[in-house]
Each structure stands twice: as structure tokens, then as C-alpha cells.
Coordinates of C-alpha atoms in Angstrom, one line a residue:
X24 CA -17.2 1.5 -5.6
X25 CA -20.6 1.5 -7.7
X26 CA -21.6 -1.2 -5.9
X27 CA -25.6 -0.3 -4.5
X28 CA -26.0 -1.6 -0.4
X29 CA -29.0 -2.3 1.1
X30 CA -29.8 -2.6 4.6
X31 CA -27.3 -4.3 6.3
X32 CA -27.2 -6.0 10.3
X33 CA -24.0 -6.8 11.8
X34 CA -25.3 -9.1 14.4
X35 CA -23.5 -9.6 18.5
X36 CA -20.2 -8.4 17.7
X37 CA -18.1 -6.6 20.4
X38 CA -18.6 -2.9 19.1
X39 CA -14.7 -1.1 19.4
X40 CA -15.5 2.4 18.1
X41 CA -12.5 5.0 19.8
X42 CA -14.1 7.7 17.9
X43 CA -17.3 7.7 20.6
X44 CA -15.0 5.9 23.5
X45 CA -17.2 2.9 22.7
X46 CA -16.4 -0.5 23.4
X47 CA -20.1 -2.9 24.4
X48 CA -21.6 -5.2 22.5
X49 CA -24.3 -4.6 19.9
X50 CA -24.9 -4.4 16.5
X51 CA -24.1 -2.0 14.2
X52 CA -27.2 -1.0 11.7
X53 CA -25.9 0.3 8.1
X54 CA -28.5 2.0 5.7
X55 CA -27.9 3.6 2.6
X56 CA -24.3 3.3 2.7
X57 CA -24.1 5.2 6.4
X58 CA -24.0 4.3 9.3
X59 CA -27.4 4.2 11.0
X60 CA -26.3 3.4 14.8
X61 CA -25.1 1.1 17.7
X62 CA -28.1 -0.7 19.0
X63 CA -29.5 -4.2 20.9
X64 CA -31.6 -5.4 18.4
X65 CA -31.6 -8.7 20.2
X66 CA -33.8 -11.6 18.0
X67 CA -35.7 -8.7 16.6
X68 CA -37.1 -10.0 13.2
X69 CA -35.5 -7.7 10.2
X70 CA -37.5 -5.9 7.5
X71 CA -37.7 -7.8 4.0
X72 CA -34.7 -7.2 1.9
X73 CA -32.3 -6.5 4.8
X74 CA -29.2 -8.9 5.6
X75 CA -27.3 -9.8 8.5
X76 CA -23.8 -10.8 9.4
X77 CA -23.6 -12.6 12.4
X78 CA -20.2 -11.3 14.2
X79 CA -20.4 -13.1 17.3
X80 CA -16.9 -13.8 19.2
X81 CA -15.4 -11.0 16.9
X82 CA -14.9 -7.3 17.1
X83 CA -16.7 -4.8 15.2
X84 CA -14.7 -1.8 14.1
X85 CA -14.6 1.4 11.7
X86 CA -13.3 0.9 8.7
X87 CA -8.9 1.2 9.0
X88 CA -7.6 3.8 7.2
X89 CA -4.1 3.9 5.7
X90 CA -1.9 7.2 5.5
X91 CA 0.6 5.3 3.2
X92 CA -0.4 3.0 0.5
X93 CA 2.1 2.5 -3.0
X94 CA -0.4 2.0 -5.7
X95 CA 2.6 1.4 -8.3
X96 CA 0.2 3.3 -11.0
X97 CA 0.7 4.8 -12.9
X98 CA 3.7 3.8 -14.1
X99 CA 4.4 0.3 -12.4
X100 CA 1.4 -2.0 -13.1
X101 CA 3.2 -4.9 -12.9
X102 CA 3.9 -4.5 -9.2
X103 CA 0.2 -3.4 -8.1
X104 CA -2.8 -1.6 -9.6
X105 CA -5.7 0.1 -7.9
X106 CA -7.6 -2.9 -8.9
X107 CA -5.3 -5.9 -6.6
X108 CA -4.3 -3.1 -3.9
X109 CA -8.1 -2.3 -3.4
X110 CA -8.0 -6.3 -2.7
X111 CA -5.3 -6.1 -0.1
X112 CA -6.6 -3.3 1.4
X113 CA -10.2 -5.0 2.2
X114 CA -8.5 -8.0 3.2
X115 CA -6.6 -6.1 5.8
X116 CA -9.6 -4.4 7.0
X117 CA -8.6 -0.8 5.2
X118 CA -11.6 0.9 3.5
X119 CA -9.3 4.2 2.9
X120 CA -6.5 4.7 1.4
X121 CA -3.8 7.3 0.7
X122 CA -1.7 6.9 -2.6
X123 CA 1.8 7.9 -2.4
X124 CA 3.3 9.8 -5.7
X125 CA 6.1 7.7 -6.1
X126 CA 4.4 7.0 -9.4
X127 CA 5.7 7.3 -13.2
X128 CA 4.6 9.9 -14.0
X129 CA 5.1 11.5 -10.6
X130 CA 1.8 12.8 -8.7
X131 CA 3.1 16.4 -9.4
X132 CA 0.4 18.2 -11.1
X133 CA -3.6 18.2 -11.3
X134 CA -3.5 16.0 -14.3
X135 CA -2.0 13.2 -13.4
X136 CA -3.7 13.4 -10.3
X137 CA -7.3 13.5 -11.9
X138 CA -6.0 10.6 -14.1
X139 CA -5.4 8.1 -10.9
X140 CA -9.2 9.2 -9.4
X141 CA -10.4 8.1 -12.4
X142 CA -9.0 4.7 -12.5
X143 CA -9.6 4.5 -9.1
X144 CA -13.1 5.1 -9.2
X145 CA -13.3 2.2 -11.5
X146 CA -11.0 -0.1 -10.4
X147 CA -11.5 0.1 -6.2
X148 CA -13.6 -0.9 -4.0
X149 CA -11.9 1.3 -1.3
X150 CA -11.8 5.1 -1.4
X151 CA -8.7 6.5 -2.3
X152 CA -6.9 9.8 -1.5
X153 CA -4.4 10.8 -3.4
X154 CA -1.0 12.4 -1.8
X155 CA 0.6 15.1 -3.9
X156 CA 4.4 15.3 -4.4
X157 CA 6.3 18.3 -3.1
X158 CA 8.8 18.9 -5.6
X159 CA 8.2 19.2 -9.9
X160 CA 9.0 15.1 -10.7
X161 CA 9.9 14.5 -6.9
X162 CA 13.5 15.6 -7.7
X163 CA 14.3 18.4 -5.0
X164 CA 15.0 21.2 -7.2
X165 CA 11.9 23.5 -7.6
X166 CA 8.0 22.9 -5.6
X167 CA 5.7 20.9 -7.2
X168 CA 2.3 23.8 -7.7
X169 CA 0.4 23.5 -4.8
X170 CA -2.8 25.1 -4.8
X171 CA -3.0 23.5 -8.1
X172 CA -2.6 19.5 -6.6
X173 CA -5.1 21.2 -3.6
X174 CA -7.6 22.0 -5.9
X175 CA -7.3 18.5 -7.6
X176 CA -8.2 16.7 -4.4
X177 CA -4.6 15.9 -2.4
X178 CA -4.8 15.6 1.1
X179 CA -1.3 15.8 1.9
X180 CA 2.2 16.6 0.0
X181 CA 5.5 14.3 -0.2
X182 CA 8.5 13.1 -2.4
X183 CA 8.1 10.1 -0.6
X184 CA 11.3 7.7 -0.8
X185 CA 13.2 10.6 -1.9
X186 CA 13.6 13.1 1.4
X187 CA 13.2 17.0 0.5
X188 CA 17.4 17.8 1.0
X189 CA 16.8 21.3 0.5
X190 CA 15.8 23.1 4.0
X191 CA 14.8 25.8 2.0
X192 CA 12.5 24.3 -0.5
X193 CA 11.2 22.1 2.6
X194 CA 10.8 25.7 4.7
X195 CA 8.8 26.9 1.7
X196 CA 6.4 24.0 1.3
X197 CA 6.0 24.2 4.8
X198 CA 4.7 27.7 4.4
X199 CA 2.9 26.8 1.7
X200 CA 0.9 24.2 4.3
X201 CA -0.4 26.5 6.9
X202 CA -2.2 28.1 3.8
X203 CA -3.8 25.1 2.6
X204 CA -4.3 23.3 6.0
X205 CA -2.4 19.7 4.5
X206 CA 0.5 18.3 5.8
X207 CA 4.1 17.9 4.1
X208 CA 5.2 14.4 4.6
X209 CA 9.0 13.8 4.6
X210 CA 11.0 10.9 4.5
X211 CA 12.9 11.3 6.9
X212 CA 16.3 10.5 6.1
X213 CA 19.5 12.2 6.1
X214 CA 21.7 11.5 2.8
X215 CA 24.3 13.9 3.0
X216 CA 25.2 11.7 6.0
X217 CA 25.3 7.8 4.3
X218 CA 24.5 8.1 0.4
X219 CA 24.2 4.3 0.0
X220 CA 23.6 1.0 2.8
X221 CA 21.6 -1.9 3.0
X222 CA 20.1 -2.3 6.8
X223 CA 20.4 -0.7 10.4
X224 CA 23.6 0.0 11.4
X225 CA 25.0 -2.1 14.3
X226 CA 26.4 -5.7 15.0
X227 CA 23.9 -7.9 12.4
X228 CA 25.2 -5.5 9.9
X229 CA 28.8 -6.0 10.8
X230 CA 28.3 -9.7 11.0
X231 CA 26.8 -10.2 7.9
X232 CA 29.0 -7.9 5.9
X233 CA 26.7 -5.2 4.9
X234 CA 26.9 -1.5 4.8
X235 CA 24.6 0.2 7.7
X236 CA 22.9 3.4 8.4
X237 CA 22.4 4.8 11.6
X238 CA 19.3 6.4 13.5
X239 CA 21.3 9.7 12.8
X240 CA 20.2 9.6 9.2
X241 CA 16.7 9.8 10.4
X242 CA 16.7 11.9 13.6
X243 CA 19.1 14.5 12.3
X244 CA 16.3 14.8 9.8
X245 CA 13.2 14.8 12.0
X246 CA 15.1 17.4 13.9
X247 CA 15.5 20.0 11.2
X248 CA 12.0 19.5 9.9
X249 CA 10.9 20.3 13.4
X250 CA 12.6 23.4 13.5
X251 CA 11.1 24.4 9.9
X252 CA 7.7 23.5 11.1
X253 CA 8.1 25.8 14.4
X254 CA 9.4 28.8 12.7
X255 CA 6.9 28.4 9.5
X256 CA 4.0 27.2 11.9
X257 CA 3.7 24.4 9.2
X258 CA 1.5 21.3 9.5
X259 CA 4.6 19.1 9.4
X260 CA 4.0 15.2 9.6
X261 CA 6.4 12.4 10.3
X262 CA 6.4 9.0 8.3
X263 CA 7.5 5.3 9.7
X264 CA 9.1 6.4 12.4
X265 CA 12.0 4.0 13.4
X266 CA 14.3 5.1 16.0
X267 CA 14.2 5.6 19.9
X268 CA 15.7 9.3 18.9
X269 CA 13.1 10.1 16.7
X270 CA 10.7 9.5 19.0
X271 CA 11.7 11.7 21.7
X272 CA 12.7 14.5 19.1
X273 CA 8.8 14.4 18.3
X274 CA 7.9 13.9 21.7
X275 CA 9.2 17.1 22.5
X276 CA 8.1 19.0 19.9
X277 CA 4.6 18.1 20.7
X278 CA 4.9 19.5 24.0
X279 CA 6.4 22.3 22.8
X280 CA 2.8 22.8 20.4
X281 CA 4.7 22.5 17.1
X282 CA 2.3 21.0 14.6
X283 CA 4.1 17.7 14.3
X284 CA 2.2 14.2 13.3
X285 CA 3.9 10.9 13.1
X286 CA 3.4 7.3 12.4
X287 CA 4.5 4.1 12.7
X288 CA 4.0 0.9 10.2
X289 CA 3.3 -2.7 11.4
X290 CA 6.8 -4.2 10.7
X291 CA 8.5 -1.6 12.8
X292 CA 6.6 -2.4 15.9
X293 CA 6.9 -6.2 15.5
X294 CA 10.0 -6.8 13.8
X295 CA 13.8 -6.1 14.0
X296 CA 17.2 -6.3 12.3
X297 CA 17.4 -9.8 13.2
X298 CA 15.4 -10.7 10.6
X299 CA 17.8 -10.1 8.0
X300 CA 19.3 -13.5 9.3
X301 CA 16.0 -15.3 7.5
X302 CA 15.1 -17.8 11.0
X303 CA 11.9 -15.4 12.1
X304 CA 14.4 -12.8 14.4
X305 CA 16.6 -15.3 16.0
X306 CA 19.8 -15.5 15.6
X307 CA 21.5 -18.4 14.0
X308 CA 24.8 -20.2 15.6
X309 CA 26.0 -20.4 11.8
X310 CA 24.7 -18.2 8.9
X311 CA 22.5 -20.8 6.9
X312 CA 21.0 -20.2 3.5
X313 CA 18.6 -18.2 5.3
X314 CA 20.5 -15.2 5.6
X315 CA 20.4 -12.6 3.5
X316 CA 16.9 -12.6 3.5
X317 CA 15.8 -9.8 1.0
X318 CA 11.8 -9.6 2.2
X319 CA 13.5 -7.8 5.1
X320 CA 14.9 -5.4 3.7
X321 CA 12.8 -1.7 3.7
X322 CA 13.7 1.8 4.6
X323 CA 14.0 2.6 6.7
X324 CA 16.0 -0.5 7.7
X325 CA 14.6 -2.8 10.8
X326 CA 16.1 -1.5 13.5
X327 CA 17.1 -3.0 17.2
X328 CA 15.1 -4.3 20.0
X329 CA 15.6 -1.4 21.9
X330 CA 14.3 1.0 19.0
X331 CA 10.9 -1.3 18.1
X332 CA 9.8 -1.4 22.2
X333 CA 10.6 2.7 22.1
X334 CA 7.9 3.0 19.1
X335 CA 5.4 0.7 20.7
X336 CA 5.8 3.1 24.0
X337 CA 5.4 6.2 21.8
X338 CA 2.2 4.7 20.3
X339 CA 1.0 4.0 23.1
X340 CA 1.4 7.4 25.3
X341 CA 0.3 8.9 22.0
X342 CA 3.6 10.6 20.6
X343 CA 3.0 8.8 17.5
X344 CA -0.5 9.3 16.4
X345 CA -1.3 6.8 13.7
X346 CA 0.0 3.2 11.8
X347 CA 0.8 3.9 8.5
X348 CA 1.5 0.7 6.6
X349 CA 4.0 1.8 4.3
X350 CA 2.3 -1.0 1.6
X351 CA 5.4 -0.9 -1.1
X352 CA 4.9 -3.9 -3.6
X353 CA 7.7 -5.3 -5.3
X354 CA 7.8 -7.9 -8.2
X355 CA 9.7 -11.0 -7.2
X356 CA 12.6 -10.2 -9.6
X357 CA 13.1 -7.0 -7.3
X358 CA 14.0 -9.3 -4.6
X359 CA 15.2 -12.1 -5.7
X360 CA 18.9 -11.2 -5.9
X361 CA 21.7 -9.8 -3.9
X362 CA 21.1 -8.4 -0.8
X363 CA 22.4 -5.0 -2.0
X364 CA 21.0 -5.1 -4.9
X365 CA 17.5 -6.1 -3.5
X366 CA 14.8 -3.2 -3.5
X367 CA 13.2 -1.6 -0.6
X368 CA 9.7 -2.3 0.3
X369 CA 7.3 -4.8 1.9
X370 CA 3.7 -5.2 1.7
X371 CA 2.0 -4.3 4.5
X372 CA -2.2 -3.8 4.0
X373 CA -3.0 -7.4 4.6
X374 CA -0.3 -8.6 7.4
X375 CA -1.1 -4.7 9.3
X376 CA -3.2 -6.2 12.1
X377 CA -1.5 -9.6 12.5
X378 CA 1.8 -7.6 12.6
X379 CA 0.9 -4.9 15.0
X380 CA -1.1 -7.4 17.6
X381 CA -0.7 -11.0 16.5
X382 CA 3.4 -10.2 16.8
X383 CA 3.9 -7.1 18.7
X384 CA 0.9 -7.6 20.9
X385 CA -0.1 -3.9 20.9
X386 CA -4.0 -3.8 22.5
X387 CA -6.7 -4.4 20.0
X388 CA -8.4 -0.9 21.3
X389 CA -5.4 1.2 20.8
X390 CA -4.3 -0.5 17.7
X391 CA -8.3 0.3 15.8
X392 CA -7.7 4.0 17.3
X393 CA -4.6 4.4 15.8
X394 CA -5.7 2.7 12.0
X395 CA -8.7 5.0 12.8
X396 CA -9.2 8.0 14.8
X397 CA -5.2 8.8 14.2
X398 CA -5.2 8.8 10.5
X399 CA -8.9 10.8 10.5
X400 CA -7.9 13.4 12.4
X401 CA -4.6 13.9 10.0
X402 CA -7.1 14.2 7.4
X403 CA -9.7 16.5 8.5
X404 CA -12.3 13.7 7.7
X405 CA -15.0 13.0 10.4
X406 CA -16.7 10.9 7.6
X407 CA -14.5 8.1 8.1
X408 CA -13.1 5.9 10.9
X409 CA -16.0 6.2 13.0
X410 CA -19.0 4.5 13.3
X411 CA -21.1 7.6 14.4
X412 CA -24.6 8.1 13.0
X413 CA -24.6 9.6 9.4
X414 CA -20.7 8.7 9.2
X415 CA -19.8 6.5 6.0
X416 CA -20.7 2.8 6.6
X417 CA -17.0 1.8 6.4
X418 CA -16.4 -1.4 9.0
X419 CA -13.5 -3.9 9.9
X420 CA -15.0 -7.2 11.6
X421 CA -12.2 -8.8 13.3
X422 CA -11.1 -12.4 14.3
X423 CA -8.1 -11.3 16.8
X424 CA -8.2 -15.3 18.4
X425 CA -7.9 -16.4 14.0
X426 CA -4.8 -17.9 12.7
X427 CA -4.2 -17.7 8.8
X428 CA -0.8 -18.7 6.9
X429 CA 0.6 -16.1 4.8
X430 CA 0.5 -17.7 1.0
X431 CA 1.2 -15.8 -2.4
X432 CA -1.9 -17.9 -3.9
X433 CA -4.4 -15.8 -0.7
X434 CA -2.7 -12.3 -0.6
X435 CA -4.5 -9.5 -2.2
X436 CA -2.1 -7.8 -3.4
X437 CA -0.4 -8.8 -7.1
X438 CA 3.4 -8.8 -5.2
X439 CA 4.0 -11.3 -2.1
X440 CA 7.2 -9.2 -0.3
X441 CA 6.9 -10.2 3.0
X442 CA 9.2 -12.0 4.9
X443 CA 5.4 -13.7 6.8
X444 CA 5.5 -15.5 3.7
X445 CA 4.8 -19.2 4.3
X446 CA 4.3 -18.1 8.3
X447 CA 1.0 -18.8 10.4
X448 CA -0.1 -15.7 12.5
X449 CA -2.4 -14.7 15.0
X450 CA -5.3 -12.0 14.2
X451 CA -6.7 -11.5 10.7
X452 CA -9.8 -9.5 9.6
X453 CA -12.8 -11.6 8.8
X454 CA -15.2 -9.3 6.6
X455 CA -14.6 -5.7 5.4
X456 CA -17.4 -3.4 4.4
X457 CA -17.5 0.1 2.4
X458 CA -19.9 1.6 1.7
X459 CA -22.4 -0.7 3.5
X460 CA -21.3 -3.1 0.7
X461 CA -19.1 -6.2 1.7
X462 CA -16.2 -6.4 0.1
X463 CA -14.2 -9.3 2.0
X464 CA -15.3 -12.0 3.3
X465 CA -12.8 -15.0 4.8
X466 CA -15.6 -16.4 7.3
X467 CA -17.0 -18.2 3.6
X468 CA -20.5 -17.6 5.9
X469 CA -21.7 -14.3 4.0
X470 CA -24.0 -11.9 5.1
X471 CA -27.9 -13.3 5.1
X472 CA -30.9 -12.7 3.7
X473 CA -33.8 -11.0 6.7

């Protein structure tokens, strides 16, 4: 991000800013790397040394930010750096990012936190906020310090993949949260209840042979967090939600004024178990060579029809307050093998917005507030995700009529686990700016010269 902007016009674009209930269209006027306003500049001639982008039929939004992001480093290089997920982020419109701590080392003390900025602030063009683990080497025996990863710069605190098991060391970093005002982010999975399965429990599971898990694993979860965060007054927040259950168990603990947060990722609101069978959800007469189809296999698991259209309805009356995309890169020998033996993870920075309104055709307006104004406010950031005067000049320009195939040799990102692979889709971004700098650019137009 040392990159230098200069004045900067995006020209006619339909302005989409939730932050200021705005939705008109304008142009948006960058100037040293913030966000000078919303105006009508019409064919007004621009200063010498300014540039334009001419946005016309697209939508002009704050940056996205993403509350879950696997940066594989350090540790894992070979499945992503901050270098290649700093491209998939810009090419999915993200100008934010939150690292998870699933790294080797683990994100467990100021150190190896202040090692990661570092790189980061070399490497990316997107800014990065590092999440903290909760536990010392995200193991679940003893807390992780703190203050000490607060002081370093964490904005939040989770052993990601690995759920806190423990309700008393989870009750204790939950006090520890209403101290230092960041949230504790649990998996949210139950594993004294099914140590080891594949995908969703239920009839695609029995018909291909392979060991489920139910939405019990993750609701009895969810529930007991929620009753740790109302006794501690914790901030408590709630990662990929996946089940009907879930949602109304945080449903109701909003209106009972617990501090609860949740999110949702992209494949969970446009995807489903079917997709295990490899033919794009449907299900086959006869199981083909299809089946089995690792790039569908995450945790949590895809779950039923009936579980994806309750998360869209929680997004949308606001139980679930933000899309996280759950980015997990995998190399392809991680995935090319047994189902079983397959790892969990899909990418998820670059196919967000194709996923979320190409697929599950959620409204462009609620899906920018909830990649925006969702994950800000979870942060305590009003730098970001808005395009209010003085606020960083972070933008997502948007083709939601554009159709793009989904090919290794275009993606971002140094791993291509996605089952989109090979697919057309509907919706991409068409430009990403940070800083007042572009950063992406799939129009090949390019912002001109005043």
C-alpha cells in the first residue's frame, strides 16, 4: 500500500453508499487518498493531473470488507500469501481484510502478530487486520495473552477451525472481551457430539455413503456461547452461520440485548448439499464421476435447501449482520483425493458477490450493506465501508448485469478450490480502489488522464 493517488473522478456511476442511506447517481470525488464527496459534476472539465473512471451502467460502492480471510502465512505459503490474497481480495471488490490465526506459528502472541503487519505492509495492496487466537497455539488448554495481542493491533480473538471446547476458558475470554471492547469469534461446532464426518447430515449423505453432522453440532454450540455472553456481558460474535437453528437461537438472543454478532459467507446463501453430487446442485438419476466432488466440501458442511433460504431471511431482517467469506485456500493436492480425506475450505474473496447475488439473488443494496456497514460496525471503524467525506477512499465499482467464467489461469488467489471452477456467473466487480489508488481493473478501460 505505498502506492501515492492523485485526484481521482469516478464518473455517472449509480452511487450505493448504506452508510449515508444513499443510493442516486453521481460521482464520487477521491483526493489524497479520502474521500472528498458525492457530487454532479456533470461535463465539468477536471483540474490538470486529475483522472477519471467512467462507471456508467455500474454501481459505485465502499470498499467490501471481509471479517474472515485465511492468509495461510505464516506457515503455509504454498497455499496463499499476503501478496496473491491481496489480489483476490481486489478482484472481489474487498479493500479490508481480517486475517484469521490459523497460521504456523499460530497468531497467539504480539510477535508473531507484528511479524504478519510487516509482510503485509509490503506485500498488500489491501489493509489488513489481524485476528488474534484465543487460546496459547489455538489448542484449548490455557488463553492466549490478551491485552498483549490488543496492544499489537487485533481486532478480534478466535481459534478459528478449532472451537473453544472448554465453557470455562470460553466464559473467561468472554470476560476478558468486555474489557477490551473486541469480540471472541467461535467456531461454532460441537465435537463432543460427532468427532469426525464429511458433509451435512441427511439423505445426500446417506446416499453417497458418507459420514454426516447435524445442525446440532453447531446450534448446541451457538446456544452455550449465548448463555456465556449473557452472564459475562461479552461481545460474543458468531461465524458462517449455517443452520435454520442457529439462526433463531441468535435471533433471540438479539432481542433479548445479548451482545451477539453473526455472519454468513457467500456459499452458504447460494449453495447446498447437493453439490457434493458434482452436476451444479441437481441431483443425478445415477451417481456419475461427478460425485464426490471435493471443492464442496467446507465446514461447516453445505447444508439443505431449507437451511440456505433460513440464512438469506436472517440476512435480510438483519439477524445476521455481515458476509464473511470464509476465504480458506487449499493446494490442489488437498483436494484431489478421497472425499474423506479431502480438506475443508473454499475460496471465497473473488466468487463473494457472484455467489451472494449472481446465485442466491440477495439485493445488490443489502448485499454492499452487509460487506460494508455490517463488518464496520463489528469493528469500531467508521474509516472504512463508507464513502462519507474524510472516510478512507476505499471503493468497489460493480458490473451486477457482467458475466465472467471462473478459470485458475484469472483467479487471484494462488489456490483455485471452488467448485465455480470452469462455471460462467452473473455479477463480478469491475475496478477496486484503496487508498484512492486502483488496484483492479477487469474493464481493460483504466482510469484517464483530466
Amino acid at each position: 500500500m505505498s502506492q501515492q493517488s492523485r485526484p481521482v473522478v469516478i464518473r455517472n456511476g449509480r452511487v450505493i453508499d448504506p452508510s449515508q442511506g444513499v443510493d442516486t447517481f453521481g460521482d464520487v470525488v477521491l483526493v489524497d487518498g479520502v474521500v472528498h464527496g458525492i457530487e454532479s459534476l456533470g461535463a465539468t472539465q477536471l483540474p490538470d493531473g486529475w483522472s477519471e473512471f467512467d462507471a456508467s451502467g455500474m454501481i459505485v460502492a465502499p470498499g467490501f470488507i471481509d471479517l474472515h480471510t485465511h492468509l495461510r502465512t505464516p506457515g503455509q505459503e504454498w497455499k496463499e500469501d499476503p501478496k496473491t490474497a491481496s489480489d483476490a481480495a481486489v478482484h472481489g471488490g474487498f479493500t479490508t481484510i481480517c486475517a484469521m490465526p490459523n497460521t504456523y506459528p499460530a497468531q497467539d502472541n504480539a510477535s508473531v502478530v507484528g511479524e504478519l503487519m510487516l509482510r503485509c505492509a509490503s506485500e498488500s495492496a489491501v489493509r489488513v487486520r489481524p485476528i488474534g487466537a484465543i487460546t496459547k497455539e489455538r489448542k484449548g488448554d490455557e488463553l492466549a495473552p490478551m491485552h498483549e495481542l490488543a496492544d499489537a493491533g487485533v481486532v478480534g480473538f478466535s481459534d478459528d477451525g478449532d472451537p473453544v471446547m472448554s465453557p470455562h476458558l470460553m466464559r473467561q475470554a468472554l470476560n476478558y472481551s468486555t474489557d477490551l471492547d473486541l469480540p471472541i469469534i467461535n467456531h461454532a461446532e460441537d465435537r463432543g457430539l460427532v468427532a469426525e464426518w464429511d458433509m451435512n447430515e441427511g439423505v445426500v449423505a446417506s446416499h453417497l455413503g458418507l459420514r454426516g453432522i447435524p445442525n446440532s453440532a453447531e446450534s448446541m454450540m451457538i446456544a452455550r456461547d449465548i448463555e456465556l455472553a449473557r452472564i459475562t456481558i461479552g461481545r460474543l460474535h458468531i461465524p458462517h452461520v449455517s443452520t435454520g437453528e442457529s439462526v433463531e437461537l441468535i435471533r433471540r438472543a438479539k432481542s433479548e440485548s445479548i451482545k451477539v454478532t453473526a455472519e454468513v459467507t457467500p456459499h452458504h446463501l447460494a449453495l447446498t448439499e447437493r453439490w457434493v453430487y458434482g452436476e451444479n446442485g441437481n441431483v443425478p438419476d445415477v451417481l456419475t464421476e461427478n460425485a464426490y466432488d471435493t471443492l464442496a466440501k467446507m465446514a461447516p458442511p453445505l447444508r439443505t435447501e431449507k437451511d440456505r433460504q433460513a440464512v438469506i431471511e436472517a440476512l435480510v431482517d438483519g439477524t445476521i449482520d455481515a458476509i464473511g467469506t470464509d476465504h480458506a485456500p487449499h493446494a490442489a493436492t488437498d483436494k484431489v483425493c478421497t472425499f474423506t480425506e479431502a480438506a475443508n475450505g473454499i475460496i471465497g474473496l473473488e466468487t463473494a458477490l457472484s455467489l451472494a447475488c449472481g446465485i442466491a439473488g440477495i439485493d445488490i443494496s443489502l448485499a454492499i450493506e452487509r460487506l460494508t456497514c455490517g463488518p464496520r460496525t463489528i469493528l469500531g471503524d467508521d474509516s472504512i465501508g463508507t464513502l462519507k467525506p474524510g472516510a478512507k477512499a476505499d471503493v468497489a465499482i460493480i458490473d451486477l448485469q457482467g458475466d465472467w467464467v471462473v478459470e485458475s489461469s484469472t483467479l487471484g488467489s494462488k489456490s483455485h478450490n471452488t467448485p465455480l471452477l470452469g462455471k460462467s456467473v452473473l455479477s463480478r466487480v469491475a475496478a477496486t480502489f484503496v487508498g484512492g489508488v486502483k488496484v483492479w481493473d477487469a474493464t481493460g478501460d483504466g482510469a484517464k488522464d483530466a
